[in-house]
Coordinates of C-alpha atoms and ligand atoms in Angstrom, one line a residue:
M28 CA 103.6 95.1 95.4
E29 CA 102.3 94.7 92.3
T30 CA 98.3 94.8 92.1
D31 CA 97.6 94.4 88.5
I32 CA 95.3 91.4 88.0
L33 CA 94.0 91.9 91.4
T34 CA 90.2 93.2 91.3
N35 CA 89.9 90.3 88.3
I36 CA 88.6 88.0 90.1
K37 CA 87.1 84.9 88.2
I38 CA 83.6 83.6 89.5
E39 CA 82.6 80.3 89.4
K40 CA 79.3 79.4 90.7
S41 CA 78.0 75.9 92.2
E42 CA 75.5 74.5 90.4
T43 CA 73.4 73.5 93.5
S44 CA 72.8 75.4 96.0
K45 CA 73.5 73.8 100.0
L46 CA 71.0 76.3 101.3
P47 CA 68.8 74.8 103.9
K48 CA 65.2 74.7 103.0
N49 CA 64.0 75.8 105.9
G50 CA 66.4 78.8 105.9
V51 CA 69.5 79.5 107.6
N52 CA 68.7 80.9 111.0
N53 CA 69.9 79.8 114.5
L54 CA 72.6 76.9 113.3
K55 CA 74.9 76.3 115.5
F56 CA 78.1 78.7 115.2
G57 CA 80.9 78.2 112.9
S58 CA 79.9 74.2 111.9
S59 CA 78.2 75.0 108.6
F60 CA 79.5 76.9 105.4
T61 CA 78.2 78.8 102.5
D62 CA 78.1 77.6 98.9
H63 CA 81.3 79.4 97.7
M64 CA 84.2 80.4 99.0
F65 CA 87.1 83.1 97.9
I66 CA 90.6 81.8 97.0
C67 CA 94.0 83.3 95.5
T68 CA 97.6 82.2 95.6
Y69 CA 100.7 84.2 96.3
K70 CA 103.4 82.8 93.7
N71 CA 106.5 84.1 92.1
G72 CA 106.7 87.1 94.2
K73 CA 103.0 88.0 93.8
W74 CA 99.3 87.4 94.3
Q75 CA 97.7 86.1 92.0
D76 CA 94.8 83.7 90.5
A77 CA 91.8 85.4 92.7
K78 CA 88.8 83.6 92.2
I79 CA 85.4 82.6 93.9
T80 CA 85.0 78.9 93.4
P81 CA 82.3 76.0 95.0
Y82 CA 83.0 75.7 98.7
Q83 CA 85.2 72.6 98.2
P84 CA 88.2 70.9 100.0
L85 CA 91.5 71.6 99.1
S86 CA 94.4 69.0 98.1
L87 CA 97.9 69.8 99.4
D88 CA 101.0 68.0 99.2
P89 CA 102.0 66.1 102.6
S90 CA 105.2 68.7 102.8
T91 CA 102.9 71.4 102.6
R92 CA 104.6 74.1 104.9
V93 CA 101.9 74.9 106.9
F94 CA 101.3 71.2 108.2
H95 CA 105.1 71.3 109.6
Y96 CA 106.0 75.0 110.8
G97 CA 102.6 76.7 111.2
Q98 CA 102.6 79.5 109.2
A99 CA 99.1 80.2 109.3
I100 CA 96.6 83.6 110.6
F101 CA 93.1 84.2 110.3
E102 CA 90.8 86.9 111.1
G103 CA 87.0 86.7 112.3
M104 CA 84.2 88.9 111.4
K105 CA 80.4 89.0 111.0
A106 CA 78.2 90.3 108.0
Y107 CA 75.0 91.5 109.5
K108 CA 71.4 92.1 108.2
D109 CA 69.3 94.7 109.1
A110 CA 65.3 94.9 108.8
N111 CA 65.3 96.1 105.4
N112 CA 67.5 92.9 104.3
D113 CA 70.8 95.6 103.6
I114 CA 74.0 93.9 104.6
F115 CA 76.4 95.4 107.1
L116 CA 80.2 94.8 108.1
F117 CA 81.7 96.0 111.5
R118 CA 84.7 97.9 110.8
P119 CA 86.5 95.6 107.9
D120 CA 89.5 97.8 107.5
K121 CA 90.5 97.1 111.1
N122 CA 90.3 93.1 110.2
Q123 CA 92.3 93.9 107.2
E124 CA 94.9 96.0 108.7
R125 CA 95.4 93.4 111.3
L126 CA 95.6 90.2 109.0
N127 CA 98.9 92.1 107.5
K128 CA 100.2 92.5 111.0
S129 CA 99.7 88.9 111.3
A130 CA 101.2 88.4 108.3
V131 CA 104.5 90.6 109.0
R132 CA 105.0 88.7 112.0
M133 CA 104.7 85.2 110.9
Q134 CA 107.1 86.4 107.3
M135 CA 104.0 85.7 105.3
P136 CA 103.3 88.3 102.0
E137 CA 100.7 91.2 103.1
L138 CA 97.4 90.7 100.9
P139 CA 96.4 93.9 99.1
K140 CA 93.7 95.9 100.7
E141 CA 91.9 96.0 97.0
L142 CA 92.3 92.3 97.1
F143 CA 90.9 91.9 100.6
F144 CA 88.3 93.8 99.8
D145 CA 87.4 92.8 96.4
G146 CA 87.2 89.1 97.6
L147 CA 85.3 89.9 100.3
T148 CA 82.3 92.1 98.9
T149 CA 82.0 89.7 95.8
L150 CA 81.6 86.8 98.0
L151 CA 79.2 88.4 100.5
Q152 CA 77.2 89.5 97.4
I153 CA 77.3 86.2 95.9
E154 CA 76.1 84.8 99.3
K155 CA 73.7 87.2 100.4
D156 CA 70.9 84.6 100.8
W157 CA 72.8 83.0 103.4
I158 CA 73.0 85.8 105.8
P159 CA 70.5 85.1 108.7
T160 CA 68.0 87.2 109.3
A161 CA 67.1 86.3 113.0
E162 CA 67.6 88.3 116.4
G163 CA 71.3 87.8 116.9
N164 CA 72.2 85.7 113.9
S165 CA 74.9 86.9 111.6
L166 CA 77.3 85.5 108.8
Y167 CA 80.5 84.7 110.6
I168 CA 83.1 85.4 108.1
R169 CA 86.7 83.5 108.4
P170 CA 89.8 85.2 106.2
F171 CA 92.8 83.1 106.7
M172 CA 96.3 82.6 105.1
I173 CA 98.5 79.5 104.8
A174 CA 102.1 78.5 103.9
S175 CA 101.1 76.1 100.6
G176 CA 105.1 75.8 99.4
H177 CA 106.3 72.4 99.6
G178 CA 109.4 70.7 101.2
I179 CA 110.1 70.5 104.8
Y180 CA 113.4 72.5 104.9
A181 CA 112.7 75.1 107.9
A182 CA 112.1 78.3 106.1
P183 CA 109.4 80.2 105.4
S184 CA 107.4 79.3 102.5
D185 CA 107.5 80.8 98.9
E186 CA 103.7 80.5 98.3
Y187 CA 100.6 80.9 100.1
I188 CA 97.0 80.4 99.8
F189 CA 94.8 83.4 100.9
M190 CA 90.5 82.1 101.3
I191 CA 87.7 83.5 102.8
I192 CA 85.1 80.9 104.1
C193 CA 81.7 81.9 105.4
S194 CA 79.5 80.2 108.2
P195 CA 75.9 81.3 108.9
S196 CA 75.8 81.4 112.6
G197 CA 73.0 81.7 115.5
K198 CA 73.0 83.7 118.2
Y199 CA 76.0 83.3 120.3
Y200 CA 74.7 82.1 123.5
A201 CA 77.0 83.8 125.6
K202 CA 76.8 81.7 129.1
D203 CA 78.2 83.5 131.8
V204 CA 81.7 81.9 132.6
N205 CA 83.8 81.0 135.5
V206 CA 87.6 81.4 134.7
V207 CA 91.0 80.6 136.5
I208 CA 93.7 83.3 136.4
A209 CA 96.9 81.5 134.7
E210 CA 99.3 80.6 137.2
H211 CA 101.7 78.6 135.3
Y212 CA 100.7 78.1 131.6
S213 CA 100.8 81.5 129.4
R214 CA 99.5 81.9 125.7
A215 CA 101.9 84.6 124.8
A216 CA 105.8 85.6 125.4
N217 CA 107.5 88.8 125.3
G218 CA 108.9 89.0 121.8
G219 CA 106.3 86.2 120.7
V220 CA 103.0 85.9 118.3
G221 CA 100.6 86.9 121.1
A222 CA 99.5 89.9 119.0
A223 CA 99.1 88.2 115.8
K224 CA 96.1 86.4 115.1
A225 CA 98.2 83.2 114.3
A226 CA 96.6 79.7 114.6
G227 CA 99.2 78.2 116.4
N228 CA 98.0 81.0 119.6
Y229 CA 95.1 78.8 119.7
G230 CA 96.3 75.3 119.3
A231 CA 98.8 76.1 122.6
Q232 CA 95.5 77.2 124.6
F233 CA 94.0 74.1 124.3
Y234 CA 95.7 71.7 126.1
P235 CA 95.7 74.3 129.8
T236 CA 92.0 75.2 128.9
Q237 CA 90.6 71.4 128.8
Q238 CA 92.6 71.5 132.4
A239 CA 90.7 74.6 133.4
I240 CA 87.7 72.6 132.5
K241 CA 88.8 69.4 134.1
K242 CA 88.8 71.7 137.5
G243 CA 85.1 72.7 136.6
F244 CA 86.1 76.2 135.1
N245 CA 85.2 77.1 131.4
Q246 CA 88.3 79.2 130.6
I247 CA 91.4 80.7 131.6
I248 CA 92.7 84.7 132.4
W249 CA 95.9 84.9 131.2
T250 CA 98.6 86.5 132.7
D251 CA 102.3 88.0 131.6
S252 CA 104.9 86.2 132.2
T253 CA 105.4 86.7 135.8
H254 CA 101.7 85.6 136.4
T255 CA 101.3 88.9 137.9
Y256 CA 98.9 91.0 135.6
L257 CA 95.5 90.0 133.8
E258 CA 95.9 90.0 129.8
E259 CA 93.1 88.3 127.9
A260 CA 90.2 86.2 128.7
G261 CA 90.5 82.7 126.8
T262 CA 90.3 84.3 122.9
M263 CA 89.0 87.3 124.0
N264 CA 90.2 90.9 125.3
V265 CA 89.4 91.4 129.1
F266 CA 87.4 94.3 130.6
F267 CA 87.4 94.7 134.8
R268 CA 84.7 97.2 136.2
I269 CA 85.9 98.5 139.9
N270 CA 83.0 100.9 141.1
D271 CA 82.4 102.6 137.9
T272 CA 85.6 103.0 136.2
L273 CA 86.3 100.3 133.3
L274 CA 89.8 99.1 133.2
T275 CA 91.5 96.9 130.4
A276 CA 95.2 95.8 129.9
P277 CA 97.1 98.4 127.2
T278 CA 97.8 96.3 124.1
S279 CA 101.1 95.0 123.7
E280 CA 102.9 92.3 122.1
R281 CA 101.6 89.5 124.1
I282 CA 97.6 90.8 123.7
L283 CA 95.5 90.9 120.6
D284 CA 94.3 94.1 119.4
G285 CA 90.6 93.5 119.4
V286 CA 88.1 95.6 117.4
T287 CA 85.6 94.8 119.8
R288 CA 88.1 95.9 122.8
K289 CA 88.6 99.4 120.7
S290 CA 84.9 99.9 120.2
I291 CA 84.1 99.5 123.8
I292 CA 86.7 101.7 124.9
T293 CA 85.4 104.4 122.5
L294 CA 82.0 104.0 123.3
A295 CA 82.9 104.2 127.0
K296 CA 84.9 107.5 126.7
D297 CA 81.7 109.0 124.4
M298 CA 79.5 108.5 127.2
G299 CA 81.7 110.1 130.1
I300 CA 82.4 106.4 131.8
S301 CA 86.0 106.4 133.2
V302 CA 88.1 104.1 130.7
E303 CA 91.9 103.3 132.4
E304 CA 94.0 101.2 129.9
R305 CA 96.9 100.1 132.3
R306 CA 97.9 96.8 133.6
V307 CA 95.4 95.0 136.2
S308 CA 97.2 92.9 138.7
V309 CA 95.9 89.8 140.1
E310 CA 96.4 91.3 143.5
E311 CA 94.4 94.2 142.6
L312 CA 91.4 92.4 141.2
K313 CA 91.4 90.1 144.6
E314 CA 91.3 93.2 146.6
A315 CA 88.6 94.4 144.9
A316 CA 86.6 91.2 144.9
K317 CA 87.6 91.3 148.4
N318 CA 86.0 94.8 149.5
G319 CA 83.1 94.5 147.0
S320 CA 84.7 97.3 144.4
L321 CA 84.9 94.7 141.9
K322 CA 81.4 95.1 139.7
E323 CA 82.0 93.2 136.8
I324 CA 84.6 91.0 134.5
F325 CA 83.8 90.3 130.9
G326 CA 85.2 89.4 127.8
A327 CA 85.3 90.9 124.3
G328 CA 85.2 89.8 120.9
T329 CA 83.4 89.3 117.9
A330 CA 82.1 85.8 118.1
A331 CA 80.2 86.3 121.3
V332 CA 80.6 90.3 121.8
I333 CA 80.7 90.1 125.2
T334 CA 80.7 86.9 127.5
R335 CA 80.1 87.8 131.2
I336 CA 82.8 86.1 133.7
V337 CA 80.9 85.8 136.9
K338 CA 83.6 83.8 139.1
F339 CA 87.3 83.2 139.3
S340 CA 89.5 81.5 140.7
Y341 CA 93.5 82.1 141.6
K342 CA 95.5 79.5 143.5
N343 CA 92.7 77.4 145.2
E344 CA 91.0 80.5 146.3
E345 CA 87.6 81.3 144.5
F346 CA 85.8 84.7 144.2
A347 CA 82.5 84.9 143.0
L348 CA 80.9 88.4 141.8
P349 CA 77.6 89.3 142.8
K350 CA 74.6 90.2 140.7
V351 CA 74.6 93.7 139.5
E352 CA 71.8 96.1 138.4
S353 CA 72.7 98.4 135.2
S354 CA 75.7 96.1 134.2
Y355 CA 78.0 97.4 131.7
A356 CA 78.2 94.2 129.8
D357 CA 74.8 94.7 128.9
M358 CA 75.2 97.8 128.0
F359 CA 77.9 97.5 125.6
K360 CA 76.7 94.6 124.1
K361 CA 73.2 96.4 123.4
H362 CA 74.9 99.7 122.3
L363 CA 77.5 97.7 119.8
T364 CA 74.8 95.0 118.4
D365 CA 72.6 98.4 117.7
I366 CA 75.2 99.8 115.5
Q367 CA 76.4 96.2 113.7
Y368 CA 72.7 95.2 112.8
N369 CA 71.8 99.3 111.5
R370 CA 69.5 100.1 114.7
S371 CA 70.8 103.0 115.8
A372 CA 73.1 106.2 114.2
D373 CA 76.4 105.0 113.4
K374 CA 78.3 108.1 115.2
F375 CA 81.9 106.5 114.7
N376 CA 81.4 105.5 111.2
W377 CA 81.8 101.9 112.0
R378 CA 79.2 100.3 109.7
F379 CA 80.3 99.3 106.3
K380 CA 77.6 98.6 103.9
I381 CA 77.6 95.9 101.1
L382 CA 76.1 97.0 97.9
Ligands
PLP7 C1 90.1 87.3 118.0 C2 90.7 87.5 119.1 C3 90.2 88.8 119.9 C4 89.2 89.4 119.8 O1 89.1 90.2 118.7 P1 88.0 91.2 118.3 O2 88.6 91.7 116.9 O3 87.7 92.2 118.9 O4 87.3 90.2 117.6 C5 90.8 88.8 121.4 N1 91.6 88.1 122.1 C6 92.5 87.4 120.8 C7 93.5 86.3 121.3 C8 92.1 86.9 119.7 O5 92.3 85.7 119.3

């Protein structure tokens, strides 16, 4: 892949700033955006025209491919400020690698690593005043790629746009959630795109999730195609604590390989907690709930870090989890955020400082 012009990012600064007078702390997650965005295009077989511009709408032809055939992928990451106003990312190399894995699966062009990192770090340097400092706040970063070529014949696009936008976000108040275990709908299929961070995976989840909400639940725990094994919780990876063992499904072509998930596994092993990456069946979970060995269920992902699941339902049976003392969920959340906000040693070299 040619990468000649890539590190040459044109910068067009916004003349005015939307930076709120009373600061960027405690804003609603994902709802306001910073002054600038990064954008580059793929054309004639090459990534080109990398620039930072004022945040602005795109003008797209109605026949633009993404509208018709859904070639759209994204990433989700965060920038954190420490007590000295130093800025850190958490394992951004993993997001960069995963973006390209998603691209390959969706027949989209891979983005060179240097372009991803140059765009990201240049944008963050310009937007550093937008990174909140209040406890639990961060700048949510959304890199994404869409098919921007024209024509409604069903074929992959020959042009693409890659962009990065940023949203200052308040403490993600991760409420305890109740879940329905999927017994009909699926988020991913064998041989499908479940392991890609493809936009359509989210679109396909909204209807079944809304059905669960109507029944008084918040989310769905997705199962495999036979609805036998537990796979993901909503848009998060899912962990179970049975007795003192931590269990999570192995990644597969149906499961998103989460950065939070893999970090929790590493931390758990390092702390001497027994971890098993293996399939967990609905039957095993019900049995553990009945005999009291099921201590915790939680979802793991960048946005909320950890979301505790306190009740699950399966085929009209409901199981409530008892409160535990010294919860794994709380412990991992503290460990992870201490590393992310530069409050603890970085034993695994996960922090990435923005200079
Ligand atoms: C993004 C995502 C996750 C979490 O991944 P992180 O890298 O931890 O943020 C889990 N499951 C799905 C389906 C996702 O889209």
